[in-house]
Amino acid sequence: MTDAQSLTMDLPESVDDPALRRVKTVARIMDEAVRVPGTNTWVGLDPVLGVAPGVGDAVAAGVSLYIVAEAAYLGVPLTTVVRMLANVTADAALGSIPVVGPVFDTFLKANTWNVSYLEEFVADAAGDAEGGAADGEDGPVTIEITEE
């Protein structure tokens, strides 16, 4: 989903549009702020912070956790939050390797992936709000238990 599509779609009332814009901005700054001249590679603050051993990767992971926290606040399912946390963990672990860590941070765009998971959730929620369930599902299953 492109940025133009995601900003113009009808969002359910439960989705906070400014929060979506904030997480997209954070992901862009951390993963794809500047294009490396002569290549198709984009670099953000994540690999730059990774140059400072330990502290830089901890700061980058903290910023990445902001995106996960916003996603949880917006109601992303637990399984998706766990996937997002796994991305942040992999990014922090691989990024903390001396010398090659910043190279991993350049190509492992955990924040961008996490925002794409959030956008998928929002798109599915927008589809549900229009009356059609996403992916052919009928919606949540409700079990009612009564005493007789």
Coordinates of N, CA, C and O in Angstrom, one line a residue:
M1 N 0.8 -1.2 0.0 CA 0.0 0.0 0.0 C 0.9 1.2 0.0 O 1.8 1.3 0.8
T2 N 0.6 2.2 -0.9 CA 1.5 3.4 -1.0 C 1.0 4.4 0.1 O -0.1 4.3 0.6
D3 N 1.9 5.3 0.3 CA 1.6 6.3 1.3 C 0.3 7.1 1.0 O -0.5 7.4 1.8
A4 N 0.2 7.4 -0.3 CA -1.0 8.2 -0.7 C -2.3 7.4 -0.5 O -3.3 8.0 0.0
Q5 N -2.2 6.1 -0.7 CA -3.4 5.3 -0.5 C -3.7 5.2 1.0 O -4.9 5.3 1.4
S6 N -2.7 5.0 1.8 CA -2.9 4.8 3.2 C -3.4 6.0 3.9 O -4.1 6.0 4.9
L7 N -3.1 7.2 3.4 CA -3.5 8.4 4.0 C -4.9 8.9 3.6 O -5.5 9.7 4.2
T8 N -5.4 8.3 2.5 CA -6.6 8.8 1.9 C -7.8 7.8 2.2 O -8.9 8.1 1.9
M9 N -7.5 6.6 2.6 CA -8.5 5.6 2.8 C -9.4 6.0 4.0 O -9.0 6.7 4.9
D10 N -10.6 5.5 4.0 CA -11.5 5.8 5.1 C -11.1 4.9 6.2 O -11.2 3.7 6.1
L11 N -10.8 5.5 7.3 CA -10.3 4.8 8.5 C -11.5 4.6 9.4 O -12.3 5.5 9.6
P12 N -11.5 3.4 10.1 CA -12.5 3.3 11.2 C -12.3 4.3 12.3 O -11.2 4.8 12.4
E13 N -13.4 4.6 13.0 CA -13.3 5.6 14.1 C -12.2 5.2 15.1 O -11.7 6.1 15.8
S14 N -12.0 3.9 15.3 CA -11.1 3.5 16.3 C -9.6 3.7 15.9 O -8.7 3.6 16.8
V15 N -9.3 4.0 14.7 CA -7.9 4.2 14.2 C -7.6 5.7 14.4 O -8.3 6.6 13.9
D16 N -6.5 6.0 15.0 CA -6.0 7.3 15.2 C -5.1 7.7 14.0 O -3.9 7.3 13.9
D17 N -5.6 8.5 13.1 CA -4.8 8.9 11.9 C -3.5 9.6 12.2 O -2.5 9.3 11.6
P18 N -3.5 10.5 13.2 CA -2.2 11.1 13.6 C -1.1 10.1 14.1 O 0.1 10.3 13.8
A19 N -1.6 9.1 14.7 CA -0.7 8.0 15.2 C -0.1 7.3 14.0 O 1.1 7.0 14.0
L20 N -0.9 7.0 13.0 CA -0.3 6.4 11.8 C 0.7 7.3 11.1 O 1.8 6.8 10.7
R21 N 0.5 8.5 11.1 CA 1.4 9.4 10.4 C 2.7 9.5 11.3 O 3.8 9.5 10.7
R22 N 2.6 9.5 12.6 CA 3.8 9.5 13.5 C 4.6 8.3 13.3 O 5.9 8.4 13.1
V23 N 4.0 7.1 13.2 CA 4.8 5.9 13.1 C 5.5 5.8 11.7 O 6.6 5.3 11.6
K24 N 4.8 6.3 10.7 CA 5.4 6.3 9.4 C 6.6 7.2 9.3 O 7.6 6.9 8.7
T25 N 6.5 8.4 10.0 CA 7.6 9.3 10.0 C 8.8 8.7 10.8 O 9.9 8.8 10.3
V26 N 8.5 8.1 11.9 CA 9.6 7.5 12.7 C 10.3 6.4 11.9 O 11.5 6.3 11.8
A27 N 9.5 5.5 11.2 CA 10.1 4.5 10.4 C 10.9 5.0 9.3 O 12.0 4.5 9.0
R28 N 10.4 6.1 8.6 CA 11.2 6.7 7.5 C 12.5 7.3 8.0 O 13.5 7.1 7.4
I29 N 12.5 8.0 9.2 CA 13.7 8.6 9.7 C 14.7 7.5 10.2 O 15.9 7.6 9.9
M30 N 14.2 6.4 10.8 CA 15.1 5.3 11.2 C 15.6 4.4 10.1 O 16.7 4.0 10.2
D31 N 14.8 4.2 9.1 CA 15.2 3.3 8.0 C 15.6 3.8 6.7 O 16.4 3.3 6.0
E32 N 14.9 4.9 6.3 CA 15.1 5.4 4.9 C 15.1 6.9 4.8 O 14.4 7.5 3.9
A33 N 15.9 7.6 5.6 CA 15.9 9.0 5.6 C 16.6 9.6 4.4 O 16.2 10.6 3.8
V34 N 17.8 9.0 4.0 CA 18.6 9.5 2.9 C 19.0 8.4 1.9 O 19.3 7.3 2.3
R35 N 19.0 8.8 0.7 CA 19.4 7.8 -0.4 C 20.9 7.9 -0.5 O 21.5 9.0 -0.6
V36 N 21.5 6.7 -0.6 CA 23.0 6.7 -0.8 C 23.2 7.0 -2.3 O 22.6 6.3 -3.1
P37 N 24.0 8.0 -2.5 CA 24.2 8.5 -3.9 C 24.7 7.3 -4.8 O 25.6 6.6 -4.4
G38 N 24.1 7.2 -6.0 CA 24.6 6.3 -7.0 C 24.0 4.9 -6.8 O 24.4 3.9 -7.5
T39 N 23.1 4.7 -5.8 CA 22.5 3.4 -5.5 C 21.0 3.5 -5.3 O 20.5 4.6 -5.2
N40 N 20.4 2.4 -5.1 CA 19.0 2.4 -4.7 C 18.8 2.1 -3.3 O 17.7 1.7 -2.8
T41 N 19.9 2.3 -2.5 CA 19.8 2.0 -1.1 C 19.5 3.3 -0.3 O 20.1 4.3 -0.5
W42 N 18.6 3.1 0.7 CA 18.2 4.2 1.5 C 18.7 3.9 2.9 O 18.6 2.8 3.4
V43 N 19.2 4.9 3.6 CA 19.8 4.7 5.0 C 19.1 5.7 5.9 O 18.9 6.9 5.6
G44 N 18.8 5.3 7.1 CA 18.2 6.1 8.1 C 19.2 6.2 9.3 O 20.4 5.9 9.3
L45 N 18.6 6.6 10.4 CA 19.4 6.8 11.7 C 19.8 5.5 12.3 O 20.8 5.4 13.1
D46 N 19.1 4.4 12.0 CA 19.4 3.1 12.7 C 20.8 2.7 12.5 O 21.5 2.4 13.5
P47 N 21.3 2.6 11.3 CA 22.8 2.2 11.1 C 23.7 3.3 11.7 O 24.8 2.9 12.2
V48 N 23.3 4.5 11.6 CA 24.2 5.6 12.2 C 24.3 5.4 13.7 O 25.4 5.5 14.3
L49 N 23.2 5.2 14.4 CA 23.2 5.0 15.8 C 23.9 3.7 16.2 O 24.6 3.6 17.2
G50 N 23.9 2.7 15.3 CA 24.6 1.4 15.5 C 26.1 1.5 15.6 O 26.7 0.6 16.1
V51 N 26.6 2.7 15.1 CA 28.1 2.8 15.2 C 28.5 3.0 16.6 O 29.6 2.5 16.9
A52 N 27.7 3.5 17.5 CA 28.0 3.6 18.9 C 27.7 2.3 19.5 O 26.5 1.9 19.7
P53 N 28.7 1.5 19.9 CA 28.5 0.1 20.4 C 27.6 0.1 21.7 O 27.7 0.9 22.6
G54 N 26.6 -0.8 21.6 CA 25.7 -1.0 22.7 C 24.6 0.1 22.9 O 23.5 -0.1 22.7
V55 N 25.1 1.3 23.2 CA 24.2 2.4 23.5 C 23.4 2.8 22.2 O 22.2 3.0 22.3
G56 N 24.0 2.9 21.1 CA 23.3 3.3 19.9 C 22.2 2.3 19.5 O 21.1 2.7 19.1
D57 N 22.5 1.0 19.6 CA 21.5 0.0 19.3 C 20.4 0.0 20.3 O 19.3 -0.3 20.0
A58 N 20.7 0.3 21.6 CA 19.7 0.3 22.6 C 18.7 1.5 22.3 O 17.5 1.4 22.4
V59 N 19.3 2.6 21.9 CA 18.5 3.8 21.6 C 17.6 3.5 20.4 O 16.4 3.8 20.3
A60 N 18.2 2.9 19.3 CA 17.5 2.5 18.1 C 16.3 1.5 18.4 O 15.2 1.7 17.9
A61 N 16.6 0.6 19.3 CA 15.6 -0.4 19.7 C 14.5 0.3 20.5 O 13.3 0.0 20.3
G62 N 14.8 1.2 21.3 CA 13.8 2.0 22.1 C 12.9 2.8 21.1 O 11.7 2.8 21.3
V63 N 13.4 3.4 20.1 CA 12.6 4.1 19.1 C 11.8 3.1 18.4 O 10.6 3.4 18.1
S64 N 12.3 2.0 18.0 CA 11.5 1.0 17.3 C 10.4 0.4 18.1 O 9.3 0.1 17.6
L65 N 10.6 0.3 19.4 CA 9.5 -0.1 20.3 C 8.4 0.9 20.4 O 7.2 0.5 20.7
Y66 N 8.6 2.1 20.1 CA 7.6 3.1 20.0 C 6.5 2.7 19.0 O 5.3 2.8 19.2
I67 N 7.0 2.3 17.8 CA 6.1 1.9 16.7 C 5.3 0.7 17.2 O 4.1 0.6 16.9
V68 N 5.9 -0.3 17.9 CA 5.2 -1.4 18.4 C 4.1 -1.0 19.4 O 3.0 -1.5 19.4
A69 N 4.5 -0.1 20.3 CA 3.6 0.4 21.3 C 2.4 1.1 20.7 O 1.2 0.9 21.1
E70 N 2.6 1.9 19.7 CA 1.5 2.6 19.0 C 0.6 1.5 18.3 O -0.6 1.7 18.3
A71 N 1.2 0.5 17.7 CA 0.4 -0.5 17.0 C -0.5 -1.2 18.1 O -1.6 -1.5 17.8
A72 N 0.1 -1.6 19.2 CA -0.7 -2.2 20.3 C -1.8 -1.3 20.7 O -3.0 -1.8 20.9
Y73 N -1.5 0.0 20.8 CA -2.6 0.9 21.2 C -3.7 1.0 20.2 O -4.9 1.2 20.6
L74 N -3.3 0.9 18.9 CA -4.3 0.9 17.9 C -5.1 -0.4 17.7 O -6.0 -0.4 16.9
G75 N -4.8 -1.4 18.5 CA -5.6 -2.6 18.5 C -5.1 -3.7 17.6 O -5.8 -4.6 17.3
V76 N -3.8 -3.7 17.2 CA -3.2 -4.7 16.4 C -3.3 -6.0 17.1 O -3.0 -6.0 18.3
P77 N -3.6 -7.1 16.5 CA -3.7 -8.4 17.2 C -2.4 -8.8 17.9 O -1.3 -8.4 17.4
L78 N -2.5 -9.6 18.9 CA -1.3 -10.0 19.7 C -0.3 -10.7 18.8 O 0.9 -10.5 18.9
T79 N -0.7 -11.5 17.9 CA 0.2 -12.3 17.0 C 1.0 -11.3 16.1 O 2.2 -11.5 15.9
T80 N 0.4 -10.2 15.7 CA 1.1 -9.2 14.9 C 2.1 -8.5 15.8 O 3.2 -8.2 15.4
V81 N 1.7 -8.1 17.0 CA 2.6 -7.4 17.9 C 3.8 -8.3 18.2 O 4.9 -7.8 18.2
V82 N 3.6 -9.6 18.4 CA 4.7 -10.5 18.6 C 5.7 -10.5 17.4 O 6.9 -10.5 17.5
R83 N 5.1 -10.5 16.2 CA 5.9 -10.5 15.0 C 6.7 -9.2 14.9 O 7.9 -9.2 14.6
M84 N 6.1 -8.1 15.3 CA 6.8 -6.8 15.3 C 7.9 -6.8 16.4 O 9.0 -6.3 16.1
L85 N 7.7 -7.4 17.5 CA 8.7 -7.5 18.5 C 9.9 -8.3 18.1 O 11.0 -8.0 18.4
A86 N 9.6 -9.4 17.3 CA 10.6 -10.2 16.8 C 11.5 -9.5 15.8 O 12.7 -9.6 15.8
N87 N 10.9 -8.6 15.0 CA 11.6 -7.8 14.1 C 12.6 -6.8 14.8 O 13.7 -6.7 14.4
V88 N 12.0 -6.2 15.9 CA 12.9 -5.3 16.7 C 14.0 -6.0 17.3 O 15.2 -5.6 17.4
T89 N 13.7 -7.2 17.9 CA 14.8 -8.0 18.5 C 15.8 -8.4 17.5 O 17.0 -8.3 17.8
A90 N 15.4 -8.9 16.4 CA 16.4 -9.3 15.3 C 17.3 -8.1 14.9 O 18.5 -8.2 14.8
D91 N 16.6 -6.9 14.7 CA 17.3 -5.7 14.3 C 18.3 -5.3 15.4 O 19.5 -5.0 15.1
A92 N 17.9 -5.4 16.7 CA 18.8 -5.0 17.7 C 20.0 -6.0 17.9 O 21.1 -5.6 18.1
A93 N 19.7 -7.3 17.8 CA 20.7 -8.3 18.0 C 21.7 -8.3 16.8 O 22.9 -8.3 17.1
L94 N 21.2 -8.3 15.6 CA 22.1 -8.3 14.5 C 22.9 -6.9 14.4 O 24.1 -6.9 14.0
G95 N 22.2 -5.8 14.7 CA 22.8 -4.5 14.7 C 23.9 -4.3 15.7 O 24.8 -3.5 15.5
S96 N 23.9 -5.1 16.8 CA 24.9 -4.9 17.8 C 26.2 -5.7 17.6 O 27.1 -5.6 18.3
I97 N 26.2 -6.4 16.5 CA 27.5 -7.1 16.1 C 28.5 -6.1 15.7 O 28.2 -5.3 14.8
P98 N 29.7 -6.1 16.3 CA 30.7 -5.1 15.9 C 31.1 -5.2 14.4 O 31.1 -6.3 13.8
V99 N 31.3 -4.1 13.9 CA 31.7 -3.8 12.5 C 30.6 -4.1 11.5 O 30.2 -3.3 10.7
V100 N 30.0 -5.3 11.5 CA 29.0 -5.7 10.5 C 27.6 -5.3 10.9 O 26.7 -5.3 10.1
G101 N 27.4 -4.9 12.1 CA 26.1 -4.5 12.7 C 25.5 -3.4 11.9 O 24.3 -3.5 11.5
P102 N 26.2 -2.3 11.6 CA 25.6 -1.2 10.9 C 25.2 -1.6 9.4 O 24.3 -1.1 8.9
V103 N 25.9 -2.6 8.9 CA 25.6 -3.1 7.5 C 24.2 -3.8 7.6 O 23.3 -3.6 6.8
F104 N 24.0 -4.6 8.7 CA 22.7 -5.3 8.9 C 21.6 -4.2 9.0 O 20.6 -4.4 8.5
D105 N 21.9 -3.2 9.8 CA 20.9 -2.2 10.1 C 20.6 -1.4 8.8 O 19.5 -0.9 8.6
T106 N 21.5 -1.3 7.8 CA 21.2 -0.7 6.6 C 20.2 -1.5 5.7 O 19.3 -0.9 5.1
F107 N 20.3 -2.8 5.8 CA 19.5 -3.6 4.9 C 18.3 -4.2 5.6 O 17.3 -4.6 5.0
L108 N 18.3 -4.4 6.9 CA 17.2 -4.9 7.7 C 16.3 -3.8 8.2 O 16.7 -3.1 9.1
K109 N 15.2 -3.5 7.5 CA 14.4 -2.4 7.7 C 13.2 -2.8 8.6 O 12.0 -2.9 8.2
A110 N 13.5 -3.1 9.9 CA 12.5 -3.6 10.8 C 11.4 -2.6 11.0 O 10.2 -3.0 11.1
N111 N 11.7 -1.3 11.1 CA 10.6 -0.3 11.3 C 9.7 -0.2 10.2 O 8.5 -0.1 10.3
T112 N 10.2 -0.3 9.0 CA 9.4 -0.2 7.8 C 8.5 -1.5 7.7 O 7.3 -1.4 7.3
W113 N 9.1 -2.6 8.0 CA 8.2 -3.8 8.0 C 7.1 -3.7 9.0 O 6.0 -4.1 8.8
N114 N 7.4 -3.2 10.2 CA 6.4 -3.1 11.3 C 5.3 -2.1 10.9 O 4.2 -2.4 11.2
V115 N 5.7 -1.0 10.2 CA 4.6 -0.1 9.7 C 3.8 -0.8 8.7 O 2.6 -0.6 8.6
S116 N 4.4 -1.6 7.8 CA 3.6 -2.3 6.8 C 2.6 -3.3 7.5 O 1.5 -3.4 7.0
Y117 N 3.0 -4.0 8.6 CA 2.1 -4.8 9.3 C 0.9 -4.0 9.9 O -0.2 -4.4 9.9
L118 N 1.2 -2.8 10.4 CA 0.2 -1.9 10.9 C -0.7 -1.4 9.8 O -2.0 -1.4 10.0
E119 N -0.2 -1.1 8.7 CA -1.0 -0.7 7.5 C -1.9 -1.8 7.1 O -3.1 -1.6 6.7
E120 N -1.4 -3.1 7.1 CA -2.3 -4.2 6.7 C -3.5 -4.3 7.7 O -4.6 -4.5 7.3
F121 N -3.2 -4.2 9.0 CA -4.2 -4.2 10.0 C -5.3 -3.1 9.7 O -6.5 -3.4 9.8
V122 N -4.8 -1.9 9.5 CA -5.7 -0.8 9.3 C -6.5 -1.0 8.0 O -7.7 -0.7 8.0
A123 N -5.9 -1.5 6.9 CA -6.6 -1.8 5.7 C -7.7 -2.8 5.9 O -8.8 -2.7 5.5
D124 N -7.4 -3.9 6.7 CA -8.4 -4.9 7.0 C -9.5 -4.3 7.9 O -10.7 -4.6 7.7
A125 N -9.1 -3.5 8.8 CA -10.1 -2.8 9.7 C -11.0 -1.9 8.9 O -12.2 -1.8 9.1
A126 N -10.5 -1.2 7.9 CA -11.3 -0.3 7.1 C -12.2 -1.2 6.2 O -13.4 -0.8 6.0
G127 N -11.8 -2.3 5.7 CA -12.6 -3.2 5.0 C -13.8 -3.8 5.8 O -14.9 -3.9 5.4
D128 N -13.4 -4.1 7.1 CA -14.5 -4.5 8.0 C -15.5 -3.4 8.3 O -16.7 -3.7 8.4
A129 N -15.0 -2.2 8.4 CA -15.9 -1.1 8.7 C -16.9 -0.8 7.5 O -18.0 -0.3 7.8
E130 N -16.5 -1.2 6.3 CA -17.3 -1.0 5.2 C -18.4 -2.1 5.0 O -19.2 -2.0 4.1
G131 N -18.3 -3.0 5.9 CA -19.3 -4.1 5.9 C -18.9 -5.4 5.4 O -19.5 -6.4 5.6
G132 N -17.7 -5.4 4.7 CA -17.2 -6.7 4.2 C -16.0 -7.1 5.1 O -15.2 -6.3 5.5
A133 N -16.0 -8.3 5.4 CA -14.9 -8.9 6.3 C -13.7 -9.1 5.4 O -13.8 -9.5 4.2
A134 N -12.5 -8.9 5.9 CA -11.3 -9.1 5.2 C -11.0 -10.6 5.0 O -11.3 -11.4 5.9
D135 N -10.4 -10.9 3.9 CA -9.9 -12.3 3.7 C -11.0 -13.3 3.8 O -10.8 -14.5 4.1
G136 N -12.2 -12.9 3.5 CA -13.3 -13.9 3.4 C -13.8 -14.4 4.8 O -14.6 -15.3 4.8
E137 N -13.3 -13.8 5.8 CA -13.8 -14.2 7.2 C -15.1 -13.5 7.5 O -15.4 -12.4 7.0
D138 N -15.9 -14.1 8.4 CA -17.2 -13.6 8.8 C -17.0 -12.7 10.0 O -18.0 -12.1 10.4
G139 N -15.9 -12.5 10.5 CA -15.7 -11.7 11.7 C -15.3 -12.5 12.9 O -15.1 -13.7 12.8
P140 N -15.3 -11.9 14.1 CA -14.9 -12.6 15.3 C -16.0 -13.6 15.7 O -17.2 -13.5 15.4
V141 N -15.5 -14.7 16.3 CA -16.4 -15.7 16.8 C -16.8 -15.4 18.2 O -16.0 -15.0 19.0
T142 N -18.1 -15.4 18.4 CA -18.6 -15.1 19.8 C -19.3 -16.4 20.3 O -20.1 -17.1 19.7
I143 N -18.9 -16.8 21.5 CA -19.5 -17.9 22.2 C -20.2 -17.4 23.4 O -19.6 -16.7 24.3
E144 N -21.5 -17.8 23.5 CA -22.3 -17.4 24.6 C -22.5 -18.6 25.5 O -23.0 -19.6 25.0
I145 N -22.3 -18.4 26.8 CA -22.5 -19.5 27.7 C -23.6 -19.1 28.7 O -23.5 -18.0 29.3
T146 N -24.6 -19.9 28.8 CA -25.7 -19.6 29.7 C -25.9 -20.7 30.7 O -25.6 -21.8 30.4
E147 N -26.4 -20.3 31.8 CA -26.8 -21.3 32.8 C -28.2 -21.8 32.6 O -29.1 -21.0 32.4
E148 N -28.4 -23.1 32.8 CA -29.8 -23.5 32.7 C -30.3 -24.0 34.0 O -29.7 -24.5 34.9

